[in-house]
Amino acid sequence: MTVLEDISQDCALPIGDDWVRTETIDTIRLPYDGSPVAKVARGNAELVERAVNAARGAAKELENWTNFQRAELLDRIASLLRRDHASFASAISLETGKPIAEARIEVDRSLQTLLLSSIVARELHGEVVPIDGAPIGAGRMAMTVRQPVGVIGIITPFNVPLNLALHKLGPALAGGNAVVHKPAEQTPLSALKLAAIVREAGAPSGTYNVVTGPGSVVGRALVECPDVDMITFTGSVATGRTIRASAGLKKVTLELGGNSAVIIEPDADLDSAVARIVQGGYGFSGQICISVQRVYVHESVADEFSRKLVTAVGNLRVGHPANDTTQIASLISEEAAQRVESWTSAAASAGAKVLLGGNRTNSTIQPGVLADVPEDSTFMQSELFGPLVGVNRYSGLDEAIERVNGTPYGLQAGIYTQHFEHAFRAARKLRVGGVLINDVPTFRADNMPYGGTKSSGLGREGPRYAVEEMTEPKLICWRTT
Ligand code: NAD
């Protein structure tokens, strides 16, 4: 059963040089059927303090490493991840319940994130400051260099446990920082495996420490620890608010939730849109922050679009996550599935038409499509995180844009049209972090600036952008006359 046997640390946490045993052991279960997959040590507030001390020591060493050394370390971690690709994919699938084919893609993406972080490390630089542009700067020259912030606390959600951790660890190391990581309670396995390869790659002791356990205890201790210089968080809006309120003067970046929408104009290529919405709305059962949750389709093509979408969604293969051909497995827990079921039936009671799916078996929800969903329903306004999409019709583009903008979230949005002016009107007016033209909002390349407006977050990720947050410019100014 123990997927962690291959790092054989026997229920212990990687802190400093040690694997630290704890009194409490948690069983990690496959969300699909509740079967046990591993036993994991549960951390606590004291271990957070110990991990932060270890990271402080590593940060002192790492700040003296050259860009080249940091890049080489990231490259070595990448080659070890490539070597262990299959076992990482298996750990991800077992802890999240994600179909194994999607877990393999997550490992591929994680490799990209590491390689992009290594490039960022090689190229990290400050700038020449044109100091004599101010009268008082005459006879002086100046430049900035990028300094590490020091010790970074990273807190991650359950849904993309490896690649989202690497979107924080990669740029943190590129910038010369050390890290304490609090993974989601449900999904600590990939972080523990990652710690083993970071050590094997030759990182200084204490560079990457993992403390598992509940957010309200371990996450909170990390956020409140005075010796942590920055918190980078990915997760729900509610937790993001709590973290922001208790982080004091620490730097904080927040990658939060969404309920992404796509607009289908009358001239859209419907087959292409349907194919991408099936990937973007139902991948990992919709448990992705940029999943397609809402579709606004022009009334002239709405019926044809819905017919095509229902046929395509009806063909999705639902099953055990370990099967190579499974496309839809379970949600992260039975409670999560019950919530999705209740939001769906509330939307139906308020007048939405259930065109397909929505039924629950334990923690699995049958992929589905709803039409004419009341805009003020929880289904449309909040973050569903389930394998259902709401399809509503509109008559004019400005109305569609307004409805896309009419929720508290603003991560990404998409528009399908051949009309250049309409595409760019939407791109200008949509209040989101990224607009995808002729694609779904679920598109993310690991090098692009990624993040949200409104309640969807603060700051941007993508190694080049994250490293800016994780380093500080230091001015060096000298007199020339
Ligand atoms: P969550 O907010 O419940 O938990 C995220 C992490 O925060 C976990 O590690 C949890 O233990 C920790 N936590 C909980 N309470 C805490 C506290 N008081 N102090 C410190 N840490 C605490 O989120 P989740 O259910 O694991 O993940 C789903 C959410 O993540 C969705 O809202 C999704 O949209 C969001 N998400 C956003 C992005 C993005 O890039 N914007 C990516 C993936 C997921």
mmCIF file of N, CA and C and ligand atoms in Angstrom, residues 154-160 164 168 181-187 211-224 231 233-240 242-243 246 254-259 286-291 332 383 385 409 411 444 450-452 456-457 461, ligand 1:
data_model
loop_
_atom_site.group_PDB
_atom_site.id
_atom_site.type_symbol
_atom_site.label_atom_id
_atom_site.label_comp_id
_atom_site.label_asym_id
_atom_site.label_seq_id
_atom_site.Cartn_x
_atom_site.Cartn_y
_atom_site.Cartn_z
ATOM 1 N N ILE A 154 5.498 28.276 1.900
ATOM 2 C CA ILE A 154 4.596 28.010 0.787
ATOM 3 C C ILE A 154 3.461 27.091 1.249
ATOM 4 N N ILE A 155 2.260 27.459 0.849
ATOM 5 C CA ILE A 155 1.064 26.709 1.268
ATOM 6 C C ILE A 155 0.282 26.389 -0.004
ATOM 7 N N THR A 156 0.002 25.107 -0.205
ATOM 8 C CA THR A 156 -0.574 24.682 -1.491
ATOM 9 C C THR A 156 -1.880 23.896 -1.304
ATOM 10 N N PRO A 157 -2.711 23.874 -2.358
ATOM 11 C CA PRO A 157 -4.000 23.174 -2.306
ATOM 12 C C PRO A 157 -3.861 21.722 -2.769
ATOM 13 N N PHE A 158 -4.982 21.015 -2.753
ATOM 14 C CA PHE A 158 -4.942 19.574 -3.059
ATOM 15 C C PHE A 158 -4.867 19.269 -4.546
ATOM 16 N N ASN A 159 -5.286 20.220 -5.414
ATOM 17 C CA ASN A 159 -5.663 19.784 -6.757
ATOM 18 C C ASN A 159 -4.499 19.556 -7.726
ATOM 19 N N VAL A 160 -3.419 20.311 -7.552
ATOM 20 C CA VAL A 160 -2.254 20.116 -8.443
ATOM 21 C C VAL A 160 -1.028 20.077 -7.524
ATOM 22 N N LEU A 164 2.010 22.860 -8.654
ATOM 23 C CA LEU A 164 1.805 24.133 -7.948
ATOM 24 C C LEU A 164 2.865 24.339 -6.877
ATOM 25 N N LYS A 168 6.207 27.428 -6.907
ATOM 26 C CA LYS A 168 6.688 28.247 -5.797
ATOM 27 C C LYS A 168 8.144 27.888 -5.469
ATOM 28 N N HIS A 181 7.392 24.223 3.391
ATOM 29 C CA HIS A 181 6.183 23.948 2.614
ATOM 30 C C HIS A 181 5.137 23.237 3.465
ATOM 31 N N LYS A 182 3.926 23.780 3.430
ATOM 32 C CA LYS A 182 2.776 23.116 4.065
ATOM 33 C C LYS A 182 1.858 22.666 2.936
ATOM 34 N N PRO A 183 1.912 21.370 2.576
ATOM 35 C CA PRO A 183 1.009 20.885 1.520
ATOM 36 C C PRO A 183 -0.398 20.683 2.073
ATOM 37 N N ALA A 184 -1.375 20.505 1.181
ATOM 38 C CA ALA A 184 -2.753 20.230 1.623
ATOM 39 C C ALA A 184 -2.781 18.920 2.412
ATOM 40 N N GLU A 185 -3.649 18.869 3.415
ATOM 41 C CA GLU A 185 -3.723 17.671 4.271
ATOM 42 C C GLU A 185 -3.966 16.411 3.445
ATOM 43 N N GLN A 186 -4.821 16.530 2.402
ATOM 44 C CA GLN A 186 -5.202 15.335 1.630
ATOM 45 C C GLN A 186 -4.059 14.852 0.749
ATOM 46 N N THR A 187 -3.123 15.759 0.383
ATOM 47 C CA THR A 187 -2.162 15.422 -0.682
ATOM 48 C C THR A 187 -0.708 15.766 -0.312
ATOM 49 N N VAL A 211 6.332 20.425 6.217
ATOM 50 C CA VAL A 211 5.598 20.166 7.457
ATOM 51 C C VAL A 211 4.135 19.938 7.076
ATOM 52 N N THR A 212 3.687 18.714 7.271
ATOM 53 C CA THR A 212 2.308 18.341 6.926
ATOM 54 C C THR A 212 1.375 18.718 8.077
ATOM 55 N N GLY A 213 0.074 18.592 7.825
ATOM 56 C CA GLY A 213 -0.877 18.782 8.923
ATOM 57 C C GLY A 213 -1.969 19.761 8.570
ATOM 58 N N PRO A 214 -2.882 19.988 9.514
ATOM 59 C CA PRO A 214 -4.032 20.839 9.232
ATOM 60 C C PRO A 214 -3.636 22.297 8.999
ATOM 61 N N GLY A 215 -4.361 22.936 8.089
ATOM 62 C CA GLY A 215 -4.100 24.343 7.801
ATOM 63 C C GLY A 215 -4.283 25.211 9.026
ATOM 64 N N SER A 216 -5.307 24.889 9.832
ATOM 65 C CA SER A 216 -5.619 25.742 10.977
ATOM 66 C C SER A 216 -4.534 25.677 12.056
ATOM 67 N N VAL A 217 -3.658 24.657 11.997
ATOM 68 C CA VAL A 217 -2.575 24.545 12.985
ATOM 69 C C VAL A 217 -1.227 24.837 12.312
ATOM 70 N N VAL A 218 -0.883 24.006 11.336
ATOM 71 C CA VAL A 218 0.455 24.103 10.729
ATOM 72 C C VAL A 218 0.538 25.308 9.783
ATOM 73 N N GLY A 219 -0.503 25.471 8.950
ATOM 74 C CA GLY A 219 -0.519 26.616 8.035
ATOM 75 C C GLY A 219 -0.510 27.914 8.819
ATOM 76 N N ARG A 220 -1.325 27.953 9.828
ATOM 77 C CA ARG A 220 -1.427 29.165 10.643
ATOM 78 C C ARG A 220 -0.088 29.478 11.327
ATOM 79 N N ALA A 221 0.567 28.443 11.870
ATOM 80 C CA ALA A 221 1.858 28.673 12.546
ATOM 81 C C ALA A 221 2.880 29.228 11.553
ATOM 82 N N LEU A 222 2.844 28.746 10.325
ATOM 83 C CA LEU A 222 3.788 29.227 9.308
ATOM 84 C C LEU A 222 3.508 30.692 8.970
ATOM 85 N N VAL A 223 2.221 31.006 8.808
ATOM 86 C CA VAL A 223 1.844 32.381 8.439
ATOM 87 C C VAL A 223 2.202 33.353 9.562
ATOM 88 N N GLU A 224 2.063 32.899 10.802
ATOM 89 C CA GLU A 224 2.280 33.814 11.931
ATOM 90 C C GLU A 224 3.729 33.833 12.410
ATOM 91 N N ILE A 231 4.985 34.748 2.459
ATOM 92 C CA ILE A 231 4.069 33.613 2.301
ATOM 93 C C ILE A 231 3.562 33.634 0.870
ATOM 94 N N PHE A 233 0.796 31.633 -1.291
ATOM 95 C CA PHE A 233 -0.332 30.734 -1.037
ATOM 96 C C PHE A 233 -1.110 30.482 -2.323
ATOM 97 N N THR A 234 -1.510 29.243 -2.539
ATOM 98 C CA THR A 234 -2.513 28.926 -3.550
ATOM 99 C C THR A 234 -3.610 28.132 -2.857
ATOM 100 N N GLY A 235 -4.865 28.562 -3.051
ATOM 101 C CA GLY A 235 -5.975 27.856 -2.423
ATOM 102 C C GLY A 235 -7.246 28.684 -2.528
ATOM 103 N N SER A 236 -8.143 28.473 -1.586
ATOM 104 C CA SER A 236 -9.459 29.097 -1.698
ATOM 105 C C SER A 236 -9.426 30.559 -1.235
ATOM 106 N N VAL A 237 -10.443 31.293 -1.642
ATOM 107 C CA VAL A 237 -10.548 32.704 -1.257
ATOM 108 C C VAL A 237 -10.649 32.831 0.262
ATOM 109 N N ALA A 238 -11.447 31.946 0.880
ATOM 110 C CA ALA A 238 -11.655 32.064 2.330
ATOM 111 C C ALA A 238 -10.321 31.937 3.066
ATOM 112 N N THR A 239 -9.519 30.942 2.695
ATOM 113 C CA THR A 239 -8.223 30.778 3.375
ATOM 114 C C THR A 239 -7.297 31.943 3.034
ATOM 115 N N GLY A 240 -7.356 32.391 1.781
ATOM 116 C CA GLY A 240 -6.521 33.524 1.367
ATOM 117 C C GLY A 240 -6.793 34.757 2.221
ATOM 118 N N THR A 242 -7.962 34.821 5.314
ATOM 119 C CA THR A 242 -7.438 34.599 6.671
ATOM 120 C C THR A 242 -5.930 34.833 6.693
ATOM 121 N N ILE A 243 -5.259 34.311 5.667
ATOM 122 C CA ILE A 243 -3.795 34.437 5.624
ATOM 123 C C ILE A 243 -3.387 35.903 5.510
ATOM 124 N N SER A 246 -3.619 37.741 8.738
ATOM 125 C CA SER A 246 -2.755 37.413 9.880
ATOM 126 C C SER A 246 -1.265 37.408 9.531
ATOM 127 N N LEU A 254 -1.113 35.629 -3.381
ATOM 128 C CA LEU A 254 -2.292 34.767 -3.241
ATOM 129 C C LEU A 254 -2.800 34.375 -4.616
ATOM 130 N N GLU A 255 -2.837 33.071 -4.874
ATOM 131 C CA GLU A 255 -3.453 32.550 -6.108
ATOM 132 C C GLU A 255 -4.729 31.855 -5.667
ATOM 133 N N LEU A 256 -5.878 32.461 -5.946
ATOM 134 C CA LEU A 256 -7.116 31.971 -5.342
ATOM 135 C C LEU A 256 -8.063 31.365 -6.380
ATOM 136 N N GLY A 257 -9.322 31.294 -6.031
ATOM 137 C CA GLY A 257 -10.272 30.533 -6.832
ATOM 138 C C GLY A 257 -10.801 31.272 -8.054
ATOM 139 N N GLY A 258 -11.684 30.590 -8.777
ATOM 140 C CA GLY A 258 -12.279 31.185 -9.966
ATOM 141 C C GLY A 258 -13.563 30.462 -10.354
ATOM 142 N N ASN A 259 -14.277 31.043 -11.310
ATOM 143 C CA ASN A 259 -15.436 30.364 -11.915
ATOM 144 C C ASN A 259 -15.453 30.755 -13.393
ATOM 145 N N GLY A 286 -13.269 18.960 -13.150
ATOM 146 C CA GLY A 286 -13.563 20.380 -12.909
ATOM 147 C C GLY A 286 -12.867 20.960 -11.686
ATOM 148 N N GLN A 287 -11.966 20.197 -11.068
ATOM 149 C CA GLN A 287 -11.308 20.700 -9.846
ATOM 150 C C GLN A 287 -10.010 21.432 -10.187
ATOM 151 N N ILE A 288 -10.143 22.394 -11.052
ATOM 152 C CA ILE A 288 -9.000 23.206 -11.472
ATOM 153 C C ILE A 288 -9.467 24.655 -11.370
ATOM 154 N N CYS A 289 -8.576 25.524 -10.873
ATOM 155 C CA CYS A 289 -9.020 26.900 -10.610
ATOM 156 C C CYS A 289 -9.487 27.602 -11.885
ATOM 157 N N ILE A 290 -8.969 27.211 -13.063
ATOM 158 C CA ILE A 290 -9.399 27.847 -14.307
ATOM 159 C C ILE A 290 -10.275 26.912 -15.150
ATOM 160 N N SER A 291 -10.955 25.968 -14.497
ATOM 161 C CA SER A 291 -11.928 25.128 -15.216
ATOM 162 C C SER A 291 -12.987 25.997 -15.873
ATOM 163 N N ILE A 332 -12.365 15.165 -4.704
ATOM 164 C CA ILE A 332 -11.374 14.941 -3.648
ATOM 165 C C ILE A 332 -11.990 14.243 -2.432
ATOM 166 N N GLU A 383 -17.517 29.150 -6.815
ATOM 167 C CA GLU A 383 -16.614 28.238 -7.526
ATOM 168 C C GLU A 383 -17.132 26.814 -7.341
ATOM 169 N N PHE A 385 -16.076 23.725 -8.706
ATOM 170 C CA PHE A 385 -15.071 22.667 -8.536
ATOM 171 C C PHE A 385 -15.691 21.284 -8.731
ATOM 172 N N TYR A 409 -15.074 36.736 -8.969
ATOM 173 C CA TYR A 409 -13.789 36.173 -9.409
ATOM 174 C C TYR A 409 -13.280 36.813 -10.693
ATOM 175 N N LEU A 411 -10.133 35.201 -12.766
ATOM 176 C CA LEU A 411 -8.863 34.513 -13.058
ATOM 177 C C LEU A 411 -8.541 34.590 -14.564
ATOM 178 N N ARG A 444 -3.058 27.109 -19.642
ATOM 179 C CA ARG A 444 -1.940 27.715 -18.915
ATOM 180 C C ARG A 444 -0.640 27.097 -19.396
ATOM 181 N N TYR A 450 0.583 34.388 -14.644
ATOM 182 C CA TYR A 450 -0.660 33.726 -14.303
ATOM 183 C C TYR A 450 -1.135 34.211 -12.938
ATOM 184 N N GLY A 451 -2.399 34.653 -12.898
ATOM 185 C CA GLY A 451 -2.965 35.102 -11.628
ATOM 186 C C GLY A 451 -4.260 35.825 -11.897
ATOM 187 N N GLY A 452 -4.896 36.309 -10.821
ATOM 188 C CA GLY A 452 -6.240 36.831 -10.996
ATOM 189 C C GLY A 452 -6.431 38.255 -10.552
ATOM 190 N N SER A 456 -9.815 36.768 -7.050
ATOM 191 C CA SER A 456 -9.010 35.625 -7.503
ATOM 192 C C SER A 456 -7.536 35.729 -7.133
ATOM 193 N N GLY A 457 -7.126 36.835 -6.524
ATOM 194 C CA GLY A 457 -5.762 36.810 -6.007
ATOM 195 C C GLY A 457 -4.975 38.090 -6.119
ATOM 196 N N GLU A 461 2.119 34.350 -10.944
ATOM 197 C CA GLU A 461 3.091 33.267 -10.986
ATOM 198 C C GLU A 461 3.527 33.028 -12.426
HETATM 199 P P1 NAD B 1 -7.942 25.468 0.815
HETATM 200 O O1 NAD B 1 -7.935 26.948 0.874
HETATM 201 O O2 NAD B 1 -8.941 24.732 1.604
HETATM 202 O O3 NAD B 1 -6.525 24.898 1.309
HETATM 203 C C1 NAD B 1 -5.327 25.314 0.701
HETATM 204 C C2 NAD B 1 -4.187 25.170 1.690
HETATM 205 O O4 NAD B 1 -4.367 26.114 2.753
HETATM 206 C C3 NAD B 1 -4.110 23.798 2.347
HETATM 207 O O5 NAD B 1 -2.755 23.423 2.457
HETATM 208 C C4 NAD B 1 -4.713 24.051 3.717
HETATM 209 O O6 NAD B 1 -4.283 23.148 4.695
HETATM 210 C C5 NAD B 1 -4.199 25.450 3.990
HETATM 211 N N1 NAD B 1 -4.946 26.190 5.032
HETATM 212 C C6 NAD B 1 -6.236 26.047 5.410
HETATM 213 N N2 NAD B 1 -6.535 26.916 6.406
HETATM 214 C C7 NAD B 1 -5.408 27.633 6.655
HETATM 215 C C8 NAD B 1 -5.080 28.691 7.556
HETATM 216 N N3 NAD B 1 -5.961 29.190 8.434
HETATM 217 N N4 NAD B 1 -3.823 29.202 7.520
HETATM 218 C C9 NAD B 1 -2.917 28.732 6.653
HETATM 219 N N5 NAD B 1 -3.168 27.719 5.786
HETATM 220 C C10 NAD B 1 -4.390 27.178 5.781
HETATM 221 O O7 NAD B 1 -7.996 25.062 -0.731
HETATM 222 P P2 NAD B 1 -8.167 23.602 -1.375
HETATM 223 O O8 NAD B 1 -9.548 23.134 -1.168
HETATM 224 O O9 NAD B 1 -7.019 22.730 -0.973
HETATM 225 O O10 NAD B 1 -7.939 23.954 -2.924
HETATM 226 C C11 NAD B 1 -8.929 24.390 -3.776
HETATM 227 C C12 NAD B 1 -8.845 25.884 -3.975
HETATM 228 O O11 NAD B 1 -7.584 26.261 -4.492
HETATM 229 C C13 NAD B 1 -9.862 26.350 -4.996
HETATM 230 O O12 NAD B 1 -10.463 27.533 -4.545
HETATM 231 C C14 NAD B 1 -9.004 26.627 -6.219
HETATM 232 O O13 NAD B 1 -9.538 27.537 -7.138
HETATM 233 C C15 NAD B 1 -7.768 27.145 -5.598
HETATM 234 N N6 NAD B 1 -6.662 27.074 -6.548
HETATM 235 C C16 NAD B 1 -6.192 28.219 -7.111
HETATM 236 C C17 NAD B 1 -5.174 28.161 -8.062
HETATM 237 C C18 NAD B 1 -4.595 29.398 -8.694
HETATM 238 O O14 NAD B 1 -3.514 29.313 -9.252
HETATM 239 N N7 NAD B 1 -5.270 30.522 -8.649
HETATM 240 C C19 NAD B 1 -4.648 26.921 -8.426
HETATM 241 C C20 NAD B 1 -5.165 25.773 -7.830
HETATM 242 C C21 NAD B 1 -6.162 25.860 -6.886
#
